[in-house]
Amino acid sequence: MAERDEPPRPRRKTVRRLVGRAALILAVGPFCLLLLFRVLPPPVTPLMLIRLAEGQSLRQDWVAYEAISPALADAVIAAEDNLFCQQWLGFDLKAIRGQIEAWQQGERPRGASTITMQTAKNLLLWPGRDPARKLLEAWLTPQIALLWPKRRVLEVYLNIVEFGPGIYGAEAAARAFFGKPASALSRREAAQLAAVLPNPLEWSAGAPGPYVRHRTGVIERRVTQIQPLLACAR
């Protein structure tokens, strides 16, 4: 009986070594980047590169958290994640349980994304709802929540989030839509910016339609209602 051909043992060891190194890079690389971005502005994000490849421009001006109107942080928390300041690992566990129950009952989950989760996605991942991206987002989120102070999460989020076609961050958005720096945004302007975040390529903060105007009013009222939940933004 002929013996089965087997790959040489050195080749097997080489493959195992390469796989091990790749796994180490995947495990340690993002962690090191998060430590770096805890103190340094990220130069670019995957979404920015994707939009550039699609033919959009790139307008972004990084500014310190203190140079962004407090009204914008308030509005974003009111619009996107009311319990941001109370989350330990960056997840809204109650909302996640609700979405799981909705899925089990045959309903379409509406999402339970927090500001920390969106920061993980915007900073290191790509847009979309595919399972691989969601798993990576879930892996990165608690790392950000544990490594970064709340204000740093907000600072990075407000500087890289997409506010319109080719427009990223509070400073670029404030100047593009209102002709002023982010530090001078009014409560209404901040609410208008927060209102377009779910769909910044279709909705405009500078020329809001009926729905965006309605959503702006809702956000302004909610900011007043959740004042006790905004302490970490100060």
One Martini backbone bead per residue (centre of mass of N, CA, C, O) as a GRO file, in nm:
protein
  234
    1MET     BB    1   0.096   0.037   0.023
    2ALA     BB    2   0.066   0.359  -0.023
    3GLU     BB    3   0.179   0.639   0.090
    4ARG     BB    4   0.092   0.926   0.218
    5ASP     BB    5   0.109   1.242   0.145
    6GLU     BB    6   0.304   1.481   0.329
    7PRO     BB    7   0.380   1.754   0.460
    8PRO     BB    8   0.624   1.900   0.570
    9ARG     BB    9   0.693   1.991   0.886
   10PRO     BB   10   0.812   2.275   0.841
   11ARG     BB   11   0.558   2.384   0.699
   12ARG     BB   12   0.363   2.354   0.933
   13LYS     BB   13   0.518   2.542   1.122
   14THR     BB   14   0.495   2.792   0.944
   15VAL     BB   15   0.189   2.812   0.941
   16ARG     BB   16   0.150   2.831   1.247
   17ARG     BB   17   0.321   3.084   1.280
   18LEU     BB   18   0.155   3.271   1.097
   19VAL     BB   19  -0.113   3.239   1.245
   20GLY     BB   20  -0.012   3.338   1.519
   21ARG     BB   21   0.074   3.620   1.425
   22ALA     BB   22  -0.198   3.711   1.314
   23ALA     BB   23  -0.352   3.681   1.583
   24LEU     BB   24  -0.176   3.880   1.742
   25ILE     BB   25  -0.231   4.128   1.567
   26LEU     BB   26  -0.543   4.125   1.602
   27ALA     BB   27  -0.528   4.152   1.917
   28VAL     BB   28  -0.307   4.397   1.953
   29GLY     BB   29  -0.339   4.621   1.745
   30PRO     BB   30  -0.604   4.767   1.834
   31PHE     BB   31  -0.507   4.821   2.122
   32CYS     BB   32  -0.272   5.009   2.040
   33LEU     BB   33  -0.446   5.215   1.888
   34LEU     BB   34  -0.620   5.296   2.131
   35LEU     BB   35  -0.387   5.406   2.297
   36LEU     BB   36  -0.302   5.619   2.090
   37PHE     BB   37  -0.603   5.754   2.058
   38ARG     BB   38  -0.618   5.865   2.351
   39VAL     BB   39  -0.403   6.118   2.256
   40LEU     BB   40  -0.441   6.093   1.943
   41PRO     BB   41  -0.529   6.179   1.639
   42PRO     BB   42  -0.685   6.044   1.390
   43PRO     BB   43  -0.604   6.075   1.054
   44VAL     BB   44  -0.801   5.830   0.964
   45THR     BB   45  -1.074   5.652   0.814
   46PRO     BB   46  -1.235   5.411   0.649
   47LEU     BB   47  -1.473   5.588   0.554
   48MET     BB   48  -1.310   5.810   0.421
   49LEU     BB   49  -1.177   5.622   0.209
   50ILE     BB   50  -1.437   5.523   0.081
   51ARG     BB   51  -1.546   5.802  -0.007
   52LEU     BB   52  -1.308   5.873  -0.185
   53ALA     BB   53  -1.350   5.630  -0.380
   54GLU     BB   54  -1.650   5.752  -0.451
   55GLY     BB   55  -1.575   6.087  -0.489
   56GLN     BB   56  -1.535   6.229  -0.238
   57SER     BB   57  -1.457   6.440  -0.011
   58LEU     BB   58  -1.238   6.596   0.258
   59ARG     BB   59  -1.369   6.733   0.564
   60GLN     BB   60  -1.135   6.809   0.835
   61ASP     BB   61  -1.116   6.947   1.183
   62TRP     BB   62  -0.939   6.916   1.447
   63VAL     BB   63  -1.066   6.945   1.784
   64ALA     BB   64  -1.106   7.016   2.085
   65TYR     BB   65  -1.344   6.969   2.313
   66GLU     BB   66  -1.340   7.276   2.410
   67ALA     BB   67  -1.408   7.364   2.088
   68ILE     BB   68  -1.695   7.248   2.159
   69SER     BB   69  -2.004   7.275   2.196
   70PRO     BB   70  -2.196   7.150   2.450
   71ALA     BB   71  -2.457   7.121   2.276
   72LEU     BB   72  -2.358   6.880   2.100
   73ALA     BB   73  -2.323   6.661   2.309
   74ASP     BB   74  -2.609   6.674   2.414
   75ALA     BB   75  -2.753   6.612   2.143
   76VAL     BB   76  -2.620   6.338   2.085
   77ILE     BB   77  -2.716   6.195   2.336
   78ALA     BB   78  -3.020   6.248   2.291
   79ALA     BB   79  -3.025   6.103   2.003
   80GLU     BB   80  -2.831   5.823   2.053
   81ASP     BB   81  -2.751   5.812   2.399
   82ASN     BB   82  -2.881   5.864   2.700
   83LEU     BB   83  -2.679   5.638   2.869
   84PHE     BB   84  -2.374   5.695   2.831
   85CYS     BB   85  -2.276   5.777   3.130
   86GLN     BB   86  -2.373   5.475   3.252
   87GLN     BB   87  -2.173   5.313   3.090
   88TRP     BB   88  -1.920   5.072   3.122
   89LEU     BB   89  -1.893   4.893   2.824
   90GLY     BB   90  -2.076   5.051   2.592
   91PHE     BB   91  -2.357   4.924   2.664
   92ASP     BB   92  -2.712   4.865   2.611
   93LEU     BB   93  -2.855   4.608   2.761
   94LYS     BB   94  -3.158   4.667   2.749
   95ALA     BB   95  -3.172   4.714   2.442
   96ILE     BB   96  -3.059   4.440   2.358
   97ARG     BB   97  -3.279   4.267   2.486
   98GLY     BB   98  -3.511   4.393   2.322
   99GLN     BB   99  -3.399   4.303   2.040
  100ILE     BB  100  -3.400   4.001   2.096
  101GLU     BB  101  -3.703   3.977   2.152
  102ALA     BB  102  -3.795   4.084   1.878
  103TRP     BB  103  -3.659   3.862   1.712
  104GLN     BB  104  -3.809   3.618   1.851
  105GLN     BB  105  -4.098   3.756   1.751
  106GLY     BB  106  -4.032   3.853   1.436
  107GLU     BB  107  -3.896   4.113   1.454
  108ARG     BB  108  -3.731   4.402   1.359
  109PRO     BB  109  -3.449   4.519   1.443
  110ARG     BB  110  -3.334   4.864   1.531
  111GLY     BB  111  -3.122   4.881   1.734
  112ALA     BB  112  -2.834   4.943   1.996
  113SER     BB  113  -2.651   5.187   1.945
  114THR     BB  114  -2.380   5.342   2.068
  115ILE     BB  115  -2.138   5.571   2.091
  116THR     BB  116  -1.911   5.366   2.135
  117MET     BB  117  -1.982   5.185   1.897
  118GLN     BB  118  -1.959   5.408   1.680
  119THR     BB  119  -1.664   5.470   1.734
  120ALA     BB  120  -1.551   5.197   1.658
  121LYS     BB  121  -1.658   5.197   1.371
  122ASN     BB  122  -1.545   5.476   1.267
  123LEU     BB  123  -1.237   5.420   1.338
  124LEU     BB  124  -1.191   5.081   1.232
  125LEU     BB  125  -1.432   5.042   1.038
  126TRP     BB  126  -1.710   4.956   0.846
  127PRO     BB  127  -1.982   4.980   0.681
  128GLY     BB  128  -2.263   4.806   0.803
  129ARG     BB  129  -2.442   4.468   0.888
  130ASP     BB  130  -2.243   4.260   0.916
  131PRO     BB  131  -2.138   4.020   1.133
  132ALA     BB  132  -1.833   4.081   1.141
  133ARG     BB  133  -1.857   4.381   1.220
  134LYS     BB  134  -2.025   4.340   1.478
  135LEU     BB  135  -1.816   4.169   1.628
  136LEU     BB  136  -1.588   4.378   1.627
  137GLU     BB  137  -1.746   4.597   1.770
  138ALA     BB  138  -1.796   4.425   2.033
  139TRP     BB  139  -1.485   4.401   2.093
  140LEU     BB  140  -1.403   4.715   2.097
  141THR     BB  141  -1.594   4.865   2.290
  142PRO     BB  142  -1.483   4.784   2.580
  143GLN     BB  143  -1.202   4.896   2.530
  144ILE     BB  144  -1.281   5.189   2.506
  145ALA     BB  145  -1.439   5.212   2.777
  146LEU     BB  146  -1.172   5.137   2.952
  147LEU     BB  147  -0.943   5.334   2.817
  148TRP     BB  148  -1.154   5.569   2.801
  149PRO     BB  149  -1.284   5.848   2.855
  150LYS     BB  150  -1.577   5.993   2.793
  151ARG     BB  151  -1.465   6.253   2.661
  152ARG     BB  152  -1.295   6.101   2.449
  153VAL     BB  153  -1.520   5.968   2.303
  154LEU     BB  154  -1.658   6.232   2.220
  155GLU     BB  155  -1.421   6.366   2.077
  156VAL     BB  156  -1.385   6.155   1.855
  157TYR     BB  157  -1.670   6.138   1.750
  158LEU     BB  158  -1.701   6.455   1.681
  159ASN     BB  159  -1.440   6.436   1.470
  160ILE     BB  160  -1.548   6.169   1.269
  161VAL     BB  161  -1.822   6.210   1.205
  162GLU     BB  162  -2.082   6.202   0.974
  163PHE     BB  163  -2.260   6.503   0.834
  164GLY     BB  164  -2.176   6.463   0.527
  165PRO     BB  165  -2.061   6.497   0.224
  166GLY     BB  166  -1.727   6.508   0.317
  167ILE     BB  167  -1.819   6.552   0.632
  168TYR     BB  168  -1.612   6.577   0.930
  169GLY     BB  169  -1.705   6.685   1.204
  170ALA     BB  170  -1.777   6.969   1.380
  171GLU     BB  171  -1.610   7.189   1.238
  172ALA     BB  172  -1.682   7.134   0.942
  173ALA     BB  173  -1.991   7.148   0.984
  174ALA     BB  174  -2.019   7.434   1.099
  175ARG     BB  175  -1.889   7.575   0.849
  176ALA     BB  176  -2.067   7.453   0.620
  177PHE     BB  177  -2.369   7.520   0.752
  178PHE     BB  178  -2.296   7.808   0.948
  179GLY     BB  179  -2.025   7.978   0.941
  180LYS     BB  180  -1.880   7.838   1.201
  181PRO     BB  181  -1.761   7.737   1.478
  182ALA     BB  182  -1.814   7.487   1.708
  183SER     BB  183  -1.810   7.684   1.960
  184ALA     BB  184  -2.079   7.859   1.829
  185LEU     BB  185  -2.301   7.674   1.870
  186SER     BB  186  -2.619   7.629   1.894
  187ARG     BB  187  -2.877   7.446   2.000
  188ARG     BB  188  -3.014   7.421   1.725
  189GLU     BB  189  -2.764   7.345   1.556
  190ALA     BB  190  -2.690   7.096   1.719
  191ALA     BB  191  -2.959   6.946   1.668
  192GLN     BB  192  -2.931   6.937   1.359
  193LEU     BB  193  -2.679   6.764   1.353
  194ALA     BB  194  -2.795   6.523   1.517
  195ALA     BB  195  -3.041   6.462   1.324
  196VAL     BB  196  -2.851   6.347   1.070
  197LEU     BB  197  -2.685   6.090   1.161
  198PRO     BB  198  -2.854   5.846   1.038
  199ASN     BB  199  -2.851   6.037   0.736
  200PRO     BB  200  -2.609   6.233   0.599
  201LEU     BB  201  -2.657   6.186   0.275
  202GLU     BB  202  -2.976   6.295   0.283
  203TRP     BB  203  -2.942   6.490   0.516
  204SER     BB  204  -2.968   6.842   0.624
  205ALA     BB  205  -2.853   7.092   0.839
  206GLY     BB  206  -2.873   7.349   0.643
  207ALA     BB  207  -3.144   7.202   0.483
  208PRO     BB  208  -3.407   7.125   0.637
  209GLY     BB  209  -3.656   6.924   0.656
  210PRO     BB  210  -3.935   6.827   0.813
  211TYR     BB  211  -3.809   6.590   0.969
  212VAL     BB  212  -3.556   6.734   1.080
  213ARG     BB  213  -3.714   6.953   1.229
  214HIS     BB  214  -3.864   6.762   1.414
  215ARG     BB  215  -3.614   6.621   1.535
  216THR     BB  216  -3.490   6.874   1.655
  217GLY     BB  217  -3.714   6.931   1.862
  218VAL     BB  218  -3.689   6.666   2.014
  219ILE     BB  219  -3.394   6.703   2.105
  220GLU     BB  220  -3.428   6.965   2.264
  221ARG     BB  221  -3.626   6.845   2.471
  222ARG     BB  222  -3.446   6.608   2.570
  223VAL     BB  223  -3.216   6.769   2.689
  224THR     BB  224  -3.388   6.883   2.920
  225GLN     BB  225  -3.477   6.598   3.041
  226ILE     BB  226  -3.148   6.477   3.062
  227GLN     BB  227  -2.950   6.643   3.244
  228PRO     BB  228  -2.860   6.422   3.464
  229LEU     BB  229  -2.713   6.247   3.208
  230LEU     BB  230  -2.463   6.480   3.133
  231ALA     BB  231  -2.205   6.490   3.322
  232CYS     BB  232  -1.968   6.356   3.140
  233ALA     BB  233  -1.964   6.612   2.930
  234ARG     BB  234  -1.806   6.824   3.138
   0.00000   0.00000   0.00000
